[in-house]
PDB file of C-alpha atoms in Angstrom:
ATOM      1  CA  UNK A   1     -10.027  29.892 -24.505  1.00  0.00           C
ATOM      2  CA  UNK A   2      -9.423  30.923 -20.889  1.00  0.00           C
ATOM      3  CA  UNK A   3      -9.233  34.498 -19.613  1.00  0.00           C
ATOM      4  CA  UNK A   4      -9.093  35.519 -16.034  1.00  0.00           C
ATOM      5  CA  UNK A   5      -9.017  39.106 -14.670  1.00  0.00           C
ATOM      6  CA  UNK A   6      -8.390  40.136 -11.087  1.00  0.00           C
ATOM      7  CA  UNK A   7      -9.714  36.849  -9.725  1.00  0.00           C
ATOM      8  CA  UNK A   8      -9.964  36.500  -5.981  1.00  0.00           C
ATOM      9  CA  UNK A   9     -11.526  34.049  -3.485  1.00  0.00           C
ATOM     10  CA  UNK A  10     -11.860  34.592   0.225  1.00  0.00           C
ATOM     11  CA  UNK A  11     -13.037  32.041   2.784  1.00  0.00           C
ATOM     12  CA  UNK A  12     -14.187  32.296   6.351  1.00  0.00           C
ATOM     13  CA  UNK A  13     -12.165  29.931   8.554  1.00  0.00           C
ATOM     14  CA  UNK A  14     -13.481  29.035  12.024  1.00  0.00           C
ATOM     15  CA  UNK A  15     -10.801  28.788  14.730  1.00  0.00           C
ATOM     16  CA  UNK A  16     -11.778  27.016  17.959  1.00  0.00           C
ATOM     17  CA  UNK A  17     -10.670  28.763  21.152  1.00  0.00           C
ATOM     18  CA  UNK A  18     -10.010  27.286  24.580  1.00  0.00           C
ATOM     19  CA  UNK A  19     -12.741  25.741  26.669  1.00  0.00           C
ATOM     20  CA  UNK A  20     -16.389  25.164  25.940  1.00  0.00           C
ATOM     21  CA  UNK A  21     -16.973  28.833  25.042  1.00  0.00           C
ATOM     22  CA  UNK A  22     -14.217  28.710  22.424  1.00  0.00           C
ATOM     23  CA  UNK A  23     -15.830  25.597  20.914  1.00  0.00           C
ATOM     24  CA  UNK A  24     -19.383  26.952  20.844  1.00  0.00           C
ATOM     25  CA  UNK A  25     -18.402  30.413  19.764  1.00  0.00           C
ATOM     26  CA  UNK A  26     -15.355  29.895  17.566  1.00  0.00           C
ATOM     27  CA  UNK A  27     -13.377  32.837  16.263  1.00  0.00           C
ATOM     28  CA  UNK A  28     -14.035  33.573  12.505  1.00  0.00           C
ATOM     29  CA  UNK A  29     -11.042  34.631  10.513  1.00  0.00           C
ATOM     30  CA  UNK A  30     -11.140  35.567   6.800  1.00  0.00           C
ATOM     31  CA  UNK A  31      -8.301  34.365   4.495  1.00  0.00           C
ATOM     32  CA  UNK A  32      -7.663  34.863   0.876  1.00  0.00           C
ATOM     33  CA  UNK A  33      -7.019  31.607  -0.941  1.00  0.00           C
ATOM     34  CA  UNK A  34      -6.599  33.305  -4.406  1.00  0.00           C
ATOM     35  CA  UNK A  35      -5.443  36.888  -4.628  1.00  0.00           C
ATOM     36  CA  UNK A  36      -6.125  38.995  -7.714  1.00  0.00           C
ATOM     37  CA  UNK A  37      -4.749  36.707 -10.377  1.00  0.00           C
ATOM     38  CA  UNK A  38      -4.751  37.415 -14.133  1.00  0.00           C
ATOM     39  CA  UNK A  39      -4.039  34.907 -16.969  1.00  0.00           C
ATOM     40  CA  UNK A  40      -4.941  34.055 -20.500  1.00  0.00           C
ATOM     41  CA  UNK A  41      -4.645  30.655 -22.242  1.00  0.00           C
ATOM     42  CA  UNK A  42      -4.837  30.351 -26.008  1.00  0.00           C
ATOM     43  CA  UNK A  43      -6.583  27.707 -28.047  1.00  0.00           C
ATOM     44  CA  UNK A  44      -4.382  24.514 -28.324  1.00  0.00           C
ATOM     45  CA  UNK A  45      -1.981  25.492 -25.534  1.00  0.00           C
ATOM     46  CA  UNK A  46      -0.932  22.982 -22.946  1.00  0.00           C
ATOM     47  CA  UNK A  47      -0.051  24.841 -19.818  1.00  0.00           C
ATOM     48  CA  UNK A  48       1.200  23.698 -16.480  1.00  0.00           C
ATOM     49  CA  UNK A  49      -0.380  25.265 -13.351  1.00  0.00           C
ATOM     50  CA  UNK A  50       1.896  24.408 -10.427  1.00  0.00           C
ATOM     51  CA  UNK A  51       2.545  25.349  -6.852  1.00  0.00           C
ATOM     52  CA  UNK A  52       3.026  23.857  -3.362  1.00  0.00           C
ATOM     53  CA  UNK A  53       0.098  22.438  -1.353  1.00  0.00           C
ATOM     54  CA  UNK A  54      -2.129  25.316  -0.258  1.00  0.00           C
ATOM     55  CA  UNK A  55      -0.924  27.657  -2.973  1.00  0.00           C
ATOM     56  CA  UNK A  56      -4.394  28.052  -4.473  1.00  0.00           C
ATOM     57  CA  UNK A  57      -4.261  25.671  -7.403  1.00  0.00           C
ATOM     58  CA  UNK A  58      -7.418  23.635  -6.602  1.00  0.00           C
ATOM     59  CA  UNK A  59      -9.352  26.684  -5.630  1.00  0.00           C
ATOM     60  CA  UNK A  60      -8.528  28.298  -8.984  1.00  0.00           C
ATOM     61  CA  UNK A  61      -9.549  25.252 -11.004  1.00  0.00           C
ATOM     62  CA  UNK A  62     -12.787  24.941  -9.083  1.00  0.00           C
ATOM     63  CA  UNK A  63     -13.644  28.531  -9.996  1.00  0.00           C
ATOM     64  CA  UNK A  64     -12.638  27.962 -13.673  1.00  0.00           C
ATOM     65  CA  UNK A  65     -14.935  24.899 -13.815  1.00  0.00           C
ATOM     66  CA  UNK A  66     -17.834  26.547 -11.986  1.00  0.00           C
ATOM     67  CA  UNK A  67     -17.698  24.372  -8.825  1.00  0.00           C
ATOM     68  CA  UNK A  68     -17.236  27.415  -6.487  1.00  0.00           C
ATOM     69  CA  UNK A  69     -17.876  31.033  -7.179  1.00  0.00           C
ATOM     70  CA  UNK A  70     -15.259  33.753  -6.990  1.00  0.00           C
ATOM     71  CA  UNK A  71     -15.382  36.515  -4.383  1.00  0.00           C
ATOM     72  CA  UNK A  72     -14.380  39.111  -7.095  1.00  0.00           C
ATOM     73  CA  UNK A  73     -13.034  39.119 -10.617  1.00  0.00           C
ATOM     74  CA  UNK A  74     -13.980  37.961 -14.060  1.00  0.00           C
ATOM     75  CA  UNK A  75     -13.671  34.520 -15.690  1.00  0.00           C
ATOM     76  CA  UNK A  76     -14.306  33.452 -19.270  1.00  0.00           C
ATOM     77  CA  UNK A  77     -13.853  29.784 -20.248  1.00  0.00           C
ATOM     78  CA  UNK A  78     -14.586  28.860 -23.880  1.00  0.00           C
ATOM     79  CA  UNK A  79     -16.571  32.059 -24.068  1.00  0.00           C
ATOM     80  CA  UNK A  80     -18.788  31.290 -20.969  1.00  0.00           C
ATOM     81  CA  UNK A  81     -18.944  32.679 -17.435  1.00  0.00           C
ATOM     82  CA  UNK A  82     -18.577  29.592 -15.183  1.00  0.00           C
ATOM     83  CA  UNK A  83     -20.682  31.150 -12.496  1.00  0.00           C
ATOM     84  CA  UNK A  84     -23.659  31.959 -14.747  1.00  0.00           C
ATOM     85  CA  UNK A  85     -23.292  29.481 -17.555  1.00  0.00           C
ATOM     86  CA  UNK A  86     -22.065  26.343 -15.919  1.00  0.00           C
ATOM     87  CA  UNK A  87     -24.372  23.939 -17.675  1.00  0.00           C
ATOM     88  CA  UNK A  88     -23.637  25.359 -21.113  1.00  0.00           C
ATOM     89  CA  UNK A  89     -19.932  25.478 -20.381  1.00  0.00           C
ATOM     90  CA  UNK A  90     -19.964  21.743 -19.336  1.00  0.00           C
ATOM     91  CA  UNK A  91     -20.508  20.780 -23.015  1.00  0.00           C
ATOM     92  CA  UNK A  92     -17.209  22.583 -23.894  1.00  0.00           C
ATOM     93  CA  UNK A  93     -14.974  21.273 -21.137  1.00  0.00           C
ATOM     94  CA  UNK A  94     -13.680  17.880 -19.769  1.00  0.00           C
ATOM     95  CA  UNK A  95     -12.343  17.335 -16.273  1.00  0.00           C
ATOM     96  CA  UNK A  96     -10.198  14.555 -14.776  1.00  0.00           C
ATOM     97  CA  UNK A  97      -8.969  14.369 -11.247  1.00  0.00           C
ATOM     98  CA  UNK A  98      -6.278  11.749 -10.702  1.00  0.00           C
ATOM     99  CA  UNK A  99      -7.551  10.584  -7.278  1.00  0.00           C
ATOM    100  CA  UNK A 100     -11.261  10.524  -8.206  1.00  0.00           C
ATOM    101  CA  UNK A 101     -12.631   8.179 -10.847  1.00  0.00           C
ATOM    102  CA  UNK A 102     -15.608   9.185 -12.999  1.00  0.00           C
ATOM    103  CA  UNK A 103     -16.100   5.589 -14.261  1.00  0.00           C
ATOM    104  CA  UNK A 104     -18.497   3.139 -12.783  1.00  0.00           C
ATOM    105  CA  UNK A 105     -16.166   0.659 -11.100  1.00  0.00           C
ATOM    106  CA  UNK A 106     -18.416  -2.436 -11.369  1.00  0.00           C
ATOM    107  CA  UNK A 107     -19.309  -1.788 -15.020  1.00  0.00           C
ATOM    108  CA  UNK A 108     -17.141  -1.912 -18.176  1.00  0.00           C
ATOM    109  CA  UNK A 109     -15.989   1.472 -19.391  1.00  0.00           C
ATOM    110  CA  UNK A 110     -18.129   1.259 -22.462  1.00  0.00           C
ATOM    111  CA  UNK A 111     -21.213   1.405 -20.210  1.00  0.00           C
ATOM    112  CA  UNK A 112     -20.046   4.573 -18.607  1.00  0.00           C
ATOM    113  CA  UNK A 113     -19.440   6.055 -22.062  1.00  0.00           C
ATOM    114  CA  UNK A 114     -22.955   5.385 -23.055  1.00  0.00           C
ATOM    115  CA  UNK A 115     -24.046   7.101 -19.863  1.00  0.00           C
ATOM    116  CA  UNK A 116     -21.936  10.129 -20.799  1.00  0.00           C
ATOM    117  CA  UNK A 117     -23.536  10.086 -24.262  1.00  0.00           C
ATOM    118  CA  UNK A 118     -26.936  10.453 -22.656  1.00  0.00           C
ATOM    119  CA  UNK A 119     -25.759  13.227 -20.356  1.00  0.00           C
ATOM    120  CA  UNK A 120     -24.270  15.217 -23.215  1.00  0.00           C
ATOM    121  CA  UNK A 121     -27.345  14.665 -25.509  1.00  0.00           C
ATOM    122  CA  UNK A 122     -25.338  12.911 -28.173  1.00  0.00           C
ATOM    123  CA  UNK A 123     -27.599  11.116 -30.654  1.00  0.00           C
ATOM    124  CA  UNK A 124     -27.399   7.292 -30.626  1.00  0.00           C
ATOM    125  CA  UNK A 125     -25.696   6.869 -34.037  1.00  0.00           C
ATOM    126  CA  UNK A 126     -23.263   9.721 -33.343  1.00  0.00           C
ATOM    127  CA  UNK A 127     -22.448   8.245 -29.909  1.00  0.00           C
ATOM    128  CA  UNK A 128     -21.613   4.863 -31.450  1.00  0.00           C
ATOM    129  CA  UNK A 129     -19.285   6.578 -33.890  1.00  0.00           C
ATOM    130  CA  UNK A 130     -17.548   8.560 -31.251  1.00  0.00           C
ATOM    131  CA  UNK A 131     -17.098   5.565 -28.942  1.00  0.00           C
ATOM    132  CA  UNK A 132     -15.471   3.624 -31.841  1.00  0.00           C
ATOM    133  CA  UNK A 133     -13.256   6.590 -32.532  1.00  0.00           C
ATOM    134  CA  UNK A 134     -11.952   6.935 -28.992  1.00  0.00           C
ATOM    135  CA  UNK A 135     -11.442   3.157 -28.604  1.00  0.00           C
ATOM    136  CA  UNK A 136      -9.316   3.246 -31.722  1.00  0.00           C
ATOM    137  CA  UNK A 137      -7.522   6.566 -30.709  1.00  0.00           C
ATOM    138  CA  UNK A 138      -6.557   5.294 -27.268  1.00  0.00           C
ATOM    139  CA  UNK A 139      -6.037   1.663 -28.159  1.00  0.00           C
ATOM    140  CA  UNK A 140      -8.398   0.182 -25.576  1.00  0.00           C
ATOM    141  CA  UNK A 141     -10.078  -2.396 -27.637  1.00  0.00           C
ATOM    142  CA  UNK A 142      -9.070  -5.243 -25.392  1.00  0.00           C
ATOM    143  CA  UNK A 143     -10.139  -3.670 -22.122  1.00  0.00           C
ATOM    144  CA  UNK A 144     -13.234  -1.636 -23.052  1.00  0.00           C
ATOM    145  CA  UNK A 145     -15.643  -4.434 -22.127  1.00  0.00           C
ATOM    146  CA  UNK A 146     -13.886  -5.469 -18.764  1.00  0.00           C
ATOM    147  CA  UNK A 147     -15.332  -4.179 -15.499  1.00  0.00           C
ATOM    148  CA  UNK A 148     -13.274  -1.161 -14.434  1.00  0.00           C
ATOM    149  CA  UNK A 149     -12.516  -2.615 -10.966  1.00  0.00           C
ATOM    150  CA  UNK A 150     -10.620  -5.455 -12.742  1.00  0.00           C
ATOM    151  CA  UNK A 151      -8.369  -2.967 -14.625  1.00  0.00           C
ATOM    152  CA  UNK A 152      -4.953  -1.909 -13.631  1.00  0.00           C
ATOM    153  CA  UNK A 153      -4.548   1.730 -12.490  1.00  0.00           C
ATOM    154  CA  UNK A 154      -2.837   2.581 -15.805  1.00  0.00           C
ATOM    155  CA  UNK A 155      -5.587   1.017 -17.849  1.00  0.00           C
ATOM    156  CA  UNK A 156      -8.169   2.840 -15.816  1.00  0.00           C
ATOM    157  CA  UNK A 157      -6.474   6.193 -16.355  1.00  0.00           C
ATOM    158  CA  UNK A 158      -6.381   5.719 -20.069  1.00  0.00           C
ATOM    159  CA  UNK A 159     -10.057   4.899 -20.031  1.00  0.00           C
ATOM    160  CA  UNK A 160     -10.774   8.076 -17.926  1.00  0.00           C
ATOM    161  CA  UNK A 161      -9.004  10.270 -20.490  1.00  0.00           C
ATOM    162  CA  UNK A 162     -10.738   8.524 -23.338  1.00  0.00           C
ATOM    163  CA  UNK A 163     -14.126   9.028 -21.592  1.00  0.00           C
ATOM    164  CA  UNK A 164     -13.800  12.817 -21.081  1.00  0.00           C
ATOM    165  CA  UNK A 165     -13.004  13.218 -24.759  1.00  0.00           C
ATOM    166  CA  UNK A 166     -16.339  11.558 -25.726  1.00  0.00           C
ATOM    167  CA  UNK A 167     -18.148  14.891 -26.182  1.00  0.00           C
ATOM    168  CA  UNK A 168     -15.091  16.462 -27.881  1.00  0.00           C
ATOM    169  CA  UNK A 169     -14.357  19.232 -25.301  1.00  0.00           C
ATOM    170  CA  UNK A 170     -12.420  22.249 -26.338  1.00  0.00           C
ATOM    171  CA  UNK A 171     -10.691  22.425 -22.935  1.00  0.00           C
ATOM    172  CA  UNK A 172      -9.383  19.631 -20.633  1.00  0.00           C
ATOM    173  CA  UNK A 173      -8.669  20.345 -17.007  1.00  0.00           C
ATOM    174  CA  UNK A 174      -6.357  17.547 -15.841  1.00  0.00           C
ATOM    175  CA  UNK A 175      -5.408  17.338 -12.133  1.00  0.00           C
ATOM    176  CA  UNK A 176      -2.559  14.934 -11.415  1.00  0.00           C
ATOM    177  CA  UNK A 177      -3.368  12.675 -14.349  1.00  0.00           C
ATOM    178  CA  UNK A 178      -0.328  10.344 -13.753  1.00  0.00           C
ATOM    179  CA  UNK A 179      -0.461  10.143  -9.991  1.00  0.00           C
ATOM    180  CA  UNK A 180       0.454   6.637  -8.743  1.00  0.00           C
ATOM    181  CA  UNK A 181       1.407   5.276 -12.130  1.00  0.00           C
ATOM    182  CA  UNK A 182       4.578   3.478 -12.971  1.00  0.00           C
ATOM    183  CA  UNK A 183       7.006   4.961 -15.624  1.00  0.00           C
ATOM    184  CA  UNK A 184       5.754   2.913 -18.529  1.00  0.00           C
ATOM    185  CA  UNK A 185       2.051   3.739 -17.991  1.00  0.00           C
ATOM    186  CA  UNK A 186       2.939   7.457 -17.319  1.00  0.00           C
ATOM    187  CA  UNK A 187       4.416   7.565 -20.759  1.00  0.00           C
ATOM    188  CA  UNK A 188       1.260   6.067 -22.222  1.00  0.00           C
ATOM    189  CA  UNK A 189      -0.918   8.578 -20.516  1.00  0.00           C
ATOM    190  CA  UNK A 190       1.274  11.455 -21.627  1.00  0.00           C
ATOM    191  CA  UNK A 191       1.294  10.242 -25.252  1.00  0.00           C
ATOM    192  CA  UNK A 192      -2.562   9.956 -25.119  1.00  0.00           C
ATOM    193  CA  UNK A 193      -2.665  13.670 -23.873  1.00  0.00           C
ATOM    194  CA  UNK A 194      -0.347  14.816 -26.598  1.00  0.00           C
ATOM    195  CA  UNK A 195      -2.373  12.936 -29.287  1.00  0.00           C
ATOM    196  CA  UNK A 196      -5.626  14.645 -28.137  1.00  0.00           C
ATOM    197  CA  UNK A 197      -3.940  18.002 -28.264  1.00  0.00           C
ATOM    198  CA  UNK A 198      -2.258  17.505 -31.677  1.00  0.00           C
ATOM    199  CA  UNK A 199      -5.258  15.909 -33.439  1.00  0.00           C
ATOM    200  CA  UNK A 200      -8.108  18.011 -32.027  1.00  0.00           C
ATOM    201  CA  UNK A 201      -6.206  21.163 -30.986  1.00  0.00           C
ATOM    202  CA  UNK A 202      -7.593  20.781 -27.517  1.00  0.00           C
ATOM    203  CA  UNK A 203      -6.505  23.245 -24.919  1.00  0.00           C
ATOM    204  CA  UNK A 204      -5.183  21.487 -21.803  1.00  0.00           C
ATOM    205  CA  UNK A 205      -4.870  23.057 -18.364  1.00  0.00           C
ATOM    206  CA  UNK A 206      -2.604  20.703 -16.297  1.00  0.00           C
ATOM    207  CA  UNK A 207      -1.739  20.556 -12.642  1.00  0.00           C
ATOM    208  CA  UNK A 208       0.841  18.041 -11.493  1.00  0.00           C
ATOM    209  CA  UNK A 209       3.529  17.454  -8.837  1.00  0.00           C
ATOM    210  CA  UNK A 210       5.264  15.141 -11.341  1.00  0.00           C
ATOM    211  CA  UNK A 211       7.717  17.494 -13.119  1.00  0.00           C
ATOM    212  CA  UNK A 212       8.124  14.837 -15.719  1.00  0.00           C
ATOM    213  CA  UNK A 213       4.563  15.490 -16.865  1.00  0.00           C
ATOM    214  CA  UNK A 214       5.272  19.176 -17.144  1.00  0.00           C
ATOM    215  CA  UNK A 215       8.519  18.812 -19.085  1.00  0.00           C
ATOM    216  CA  UNK A 216       7.123  16.173 -21.477  1.00  0.00           C
ATOM    217  CA  UNK A 217       3.803  17.982 -22.172  1.00  0.00           C
ATOM    218  CA  UNK A 218       3.994  21.703 -21.580  1.00  0.00           C
ATOM    219  CA  UNK A 219       5.800  24.555 -23.208  1.00  0.00           C
ATOM    220  CA  UNK A 220       4.510  27.155 -20.685  1.00  0.00           C
ATOM    221  CA  UNK A 221       4.297  27.083 -16.874  1.00  0.00           C
ATOM    222  CA  UNK A 222       2.351  29.263 -14.450  1.00  0.00           C
ATOM    223  CA  UNK A 223       3.612  29.092 -10.869  1.00  0.00           C
ATOM    224  CA  UNK A 224       1.336  30.090  -8.034  1.00  0.00           C
ATOM    225  CA  UNK A 225       2.195  30.478  -4.384  1.00  0.00           C
ATOM    226  CA  UNK A 226       0.179  31.871  -1.488  1.00  0.00           C
ATOM    227  CA  UNK A 227      -2.634  32.617  -3.770  1.00  0.00           C
ATOM    228  CA  UNK A 228      -0.684  34.733  -6.300  1.00  0.00           C
ATOM    229  CA  UNK A 229       0.894  34.009  -9.601  1.00  0.00           C
ATOM    230  CA  UNK A 230       4.615  34.545  -9.186  1.00  0.00           C
ATOM    231  CA  UNK A 231       5.758  33.301 -12.656  1.00  0.00           C
ATOM    232  CA  UNK A 232       4.207  32.848 -16.075  1.00  0.00           C
ATOM    233  CA  UNK A 233       6.927  31.839 -18.467  1.00  0.00           C
ATOM    234  CA  UNK A 234       7.866  29.423 -21.161  1.00  0.00           C
ATOM    235  CA  UNK A 235       9.890  26.390 -19.711  1.00  0.00           C
ATOM    236  CA  UNK A 236      12.784  27.369 -21.872  1.00  0.00           C
ATOM    237  CA  UNK A 237      12.982  30.948 -20.579  1.00  0.00           C
ATOM    238  CA  UNK A 238      12.373  29.833 -17.029  1.00  0.00           C
ATOM    239  CA  UNK A 239      15.372  27.594 -17.096  1.00  0.00           C
ATOM    240  CA  UNK A 240      17.534  30.085 -18.849  1.00  0.00           C
ATOM    241  CA  UNK A 241      16.709  32.941 -16.483  1.00  0.00           C
ATOM    242  CA  UNK A 242      16.704  31.146 -13.122  1.00  0.00           C
ATOM    243  CA  UNK A 243      19.525  28.718 -13.169  1.00  0.00           C
ATOM    244  CA  UNK A 244      22.749  30.158 -14.440  1.00  0.00           C
ATOM    245  CA  UNK A 245      24.843  27.060 -14.138  1.00  0.00           C
ATOM    246  CA  UNK A 246      25.186  24.631 -17.093  1.00  0.00           C
ATOM    247  CA  UNK A 247      26.945  21.329 -17.050  1.00  0.00           C
ATOM    248  CA  UNK A 248      28.724  20.605 -20.386  1.00  0.00           C
ATOM    249  CA  UNK A 249      30.140  17.223 -21.356  1.00  0.00           C
ATOM    250  CA  UNK A 250      32.826  17.171 -23.938  1.00  0.00           C
ATOM    251  CA  UNK A 251      34.029  13.932 -25.562  1.00  0.00           C
ATOM    252  CA  UNK A 252      37.405  13.823 -27.276  1.00  0.00           C
ATOM    253  CA  UNK A 253      38.807  11.434 -29.794  1.00  0.00           C
ATOM    254  CA  UNK A 254      41.753  10.629 -27.642  1.00  0.00           C
ATOM    255  CA  UNK A 255      42.335  10.043 -23.866  1.00  0.00           C
ATOM    256  CA  UNK A 256      42.623  13.340 -21.946  1.00  0.00           C
ATOM    257  CA  UNK A 257      42.962  12.006 -18.322  1.00  0.00           C
ATOM    258  CA  UNK A 258      46.552  13.311 -18.025  1.00  0.00           C
ATOM    259  CA  UNK A 259      45.708  16.693 -19.550  1.00  0.00           C
ATOM    260  CA  UNK A 260      45.995  19.815 -17.329  1.00  0.00           C
ATOM    261  CA  UNK A 261      43.118  22.069 -18.106  1.00  0.00           C
ATOM    262  CA  UNK A 262      43.465  25.704 -17.286  1.00  0.00           C
ATOM    263  CA  UNK A 263      39.686  25.901 -16.573  1.00  0.00           C
ATOM    264  CA  UNK A 264      38.239  23.893 -13.598  1.00  0.00           C
ATOM    265  CA  UNK A 265      36.582  20.595 -14.417  1.00  0.00           C
ATOM    266  CA  UNK A 266      33.998  18.593 -12.583  1.00  0.00           C
ATOM    267  CA  UNK A 267      35.327  15.219 -13.767  1.00  0.00           C
ATOM    268  CA  UNK A 268      37.798  13.609 -16.211  1.00  0.00           C
ATOM    269  CA  UNK A 269      37.386  10.068 -17.415  1.00  0.00           C
ATOM    270  CA  UNK A 270      39.256   8.614 -20.412  1.00  0.00           C
ATOM    271  CA  UNK A 271      38.245  10.739 -23.281  1.00  0.00           C
ATOM    272  CA  UNK A 272      35.401  12.589 -21.419  1.00  0.00           C
ATOM    273  CA  UNK A 273      35.479  15.810 -19.447  1.00  0.00           C
ATOM    274  CA  UNK A 274      32.558  17.530 -17.607  1.00  0.00           C
ATOM    275  CA  UNK A 275      32.733  21.253 -16.909  1.00  0.00           C
ATOM    276  CA  UNK A 276      30.333  23.621 -15.042  1.00  0.00           C
ATOM    277  CA  UNK A 277      29.779  27.000 -16.607  1.00  0.00           C
ATOM    278  CA  UNK A 278      28.353  30.015 -14.719  1.00  0.00           C
ATOM    279  CA  UNK A 279      26.605  31.896 -17.535  1.00  0.00           C
ATOM    280  CA  UNK A 280      26.513  35.064 -15.450  1.00  0.00           C
ATOM    281  CA  UNK A 281      30.227  35.171 -15.663  1.00  0.00           C
ATOM    282  CA  UNK A 282      31.186  33.374 -18.865  1.00  0.00           C
ATOM    283  CA  UNK A 283      29.375  32.398 -22.001  1.00  0.00           C
ATOM    284  CA  UNK A 284      29.255  28.744 -23.024  1.00  0.00           C
ATOM    285  CA  UNK A 285      30.787  29.506 -26.330  1.00  0.00           C
ATOM    286  CA  UNK A 286      33.871  31.188 -24.754  1.00  0.00           C
ATOM    287  CA  UNK A 287      34.428  28.231 -22.496  1.00  0.00           C
ATOM    288  CA  UNK A 288      33.990  25.653 -25.273  1.00  0.00           C
ATOM    289  CA  UNK A 289      36.530  27.580 -27.347  1.00  0.00           C
ATOM    290  CA  UNK A 290      39.119  27.028 -24.600  1.00  0.00           C
ATOM    291  CA  UNK A 291      38.557  23.396 -24.530  1.00  0.00           C
ATOM    292  CA  UNK A 292      38.705  22.799 -28.291  1.00  0.00           C
ATOM    293  CA  UNK A 293      42.516  23.297 -28.276  1.00  0.00           C
ATOM    294  CA  UNK A 294      43.057  20.263 -26.170  1.00  0.00           C
ATOM    295  CA  UNK A 295      42.105  17.730 -28.828  1.00  0.00           C
ATOM    296  CA  UNK A 296      39.808  16.709 -31.523  1.00  0.00           C
ATOM    297  CA  UNK A 297      36.228  17.029 -30.143  1.00  0.00           C
ATOM    298  CA  UNK A 298      33.839  14.428 -31.386  1.00  0.00           C
ATOM    299  CA  UNK A 299      30.750  15.161 -29.289  1.00  0.00           C
ATOM    300  CA  UNK A 300      29.330  17.873 -27.011  1.00  0.00           C
ATOM    301  CA  UNK A 301      26.360  17.496 -24.651  1.00  0.00           C
ATOM    302  CA  UNK A 302      24.777  20.319 -22.698  1.00  0.00           C
ATOM    303  CA  UNK A 303      22.781  19.059 -19.747  1.00  0.00           C
ATOM    304  CA  UNK A 304      19.705  21.236 -19.177  1.00  0.00           C
ATOM    305  CA  UNK A 305      18.841  22.549 -15.732  1.00  0.00           C
ATOM    306  CA  UNK A 306      16.329  20.242 -14.010  1.00  0.00           C
ATOM    307  CA  UNK A 307      12.927  21.834 -13.721  1.00  0.00           C
ATOM    308  CA  UNK A 308      12.723  20.795 -10.068  1.00  0.00           C
ATOM    309  CA  UNK A 309      15.795  22.840  -9.302  1.00  0.00           C
ATOM    310  CA  UNK A 310      14.376  25.854 -11.101  1.00  0.00           C
ATOM    311  CA  UNK A 311      11.089  25.864  -9.223  1.00  0.00           C
ATOM    312  CA  UNK A 312      12.893  25.278  -5.893  1.00  0.00           C
ATOM    313  CA  UNK A 313      15.175  28.216  -6.769  1.00  0.00           C
ATOM    314  CA  UNK A 314      12.164  30.470  -7.324  1.00  0.00           C
ATOM    315  CA  UNK A 315      10.507  29.387  -4.083  1.00  0.00           C
ATOM    316  CA  UNK A 316      13.668  29.961  -2.040  1.00  0.00           C
ATOM    317  CA  UNK A 317      14.145  33.396  -3.454  1.00  0.00           C
ATOM    318  CA  UNK A 318      10.867  34.320  -1.757  1.00  0.00           C
ATOM    319  CA  UNK A 319       9.214  35.817  -4.835  1.00  0.00           C
TER     320      UNK A 319
END
């Protein structure tokens, strides 16, 4: 659904010098916001596209959606070149930016949906059918006729996602879809995104600073820094390869607080012990085998490495 080859974008930045001359005749400096990136996204994938501020995320998305033109490279989105076929491509994609509303604030969301229908040349009968479908799918029956300015932020975000699905896009570009939301509403937005992906096999290209979004929604993550892609991995592989430490909780049938373990423990409390395993030195199975001899084990819990720690680890390695 998305294919990018050797994509680059350069900008000219003006730097004011000292004095009046420096202001009138500023120095012009070229910098490369995106540097020769390559990526492919299959139909139905949900991918996370992450990186620190200034890494090149927004510039890349703007090129993928045809807002700005690349300096060099090739882009194909739903079979279209965003630079040459932006109008045709618009019928195949949907975009949502968490800090910018596409709904008319003083009108009910349903009025904006009707405007969308006209923009996308949807016949009147078909439009009514699609509006009823998204109202049911997203559970917005009670708020669809309320002016958007009177809705909570969470309600508005649900209506935003519902609206961009009106023309049944094959690809969704979501930029910070849960920004500013409380934990309950975040979960509703995430569930709505997953529902769209599952029922319509919609490809979703997600950017977010909320790592909870990424862990709940995505199986694959692309990390960009200083204009270059530094990692393109499944979340599972990323965690396994970049953080070698695992915290294992073992629960015994009997109290083990007085037990002297030959292997170092993080904590001991009643019938529970927590151990830290460095998988570059020992395997989890070997360590667990040692702890089985201290009593009857009734439960074992392996705590996965936090994604935040993984990404931080990648950045601090300077890759």
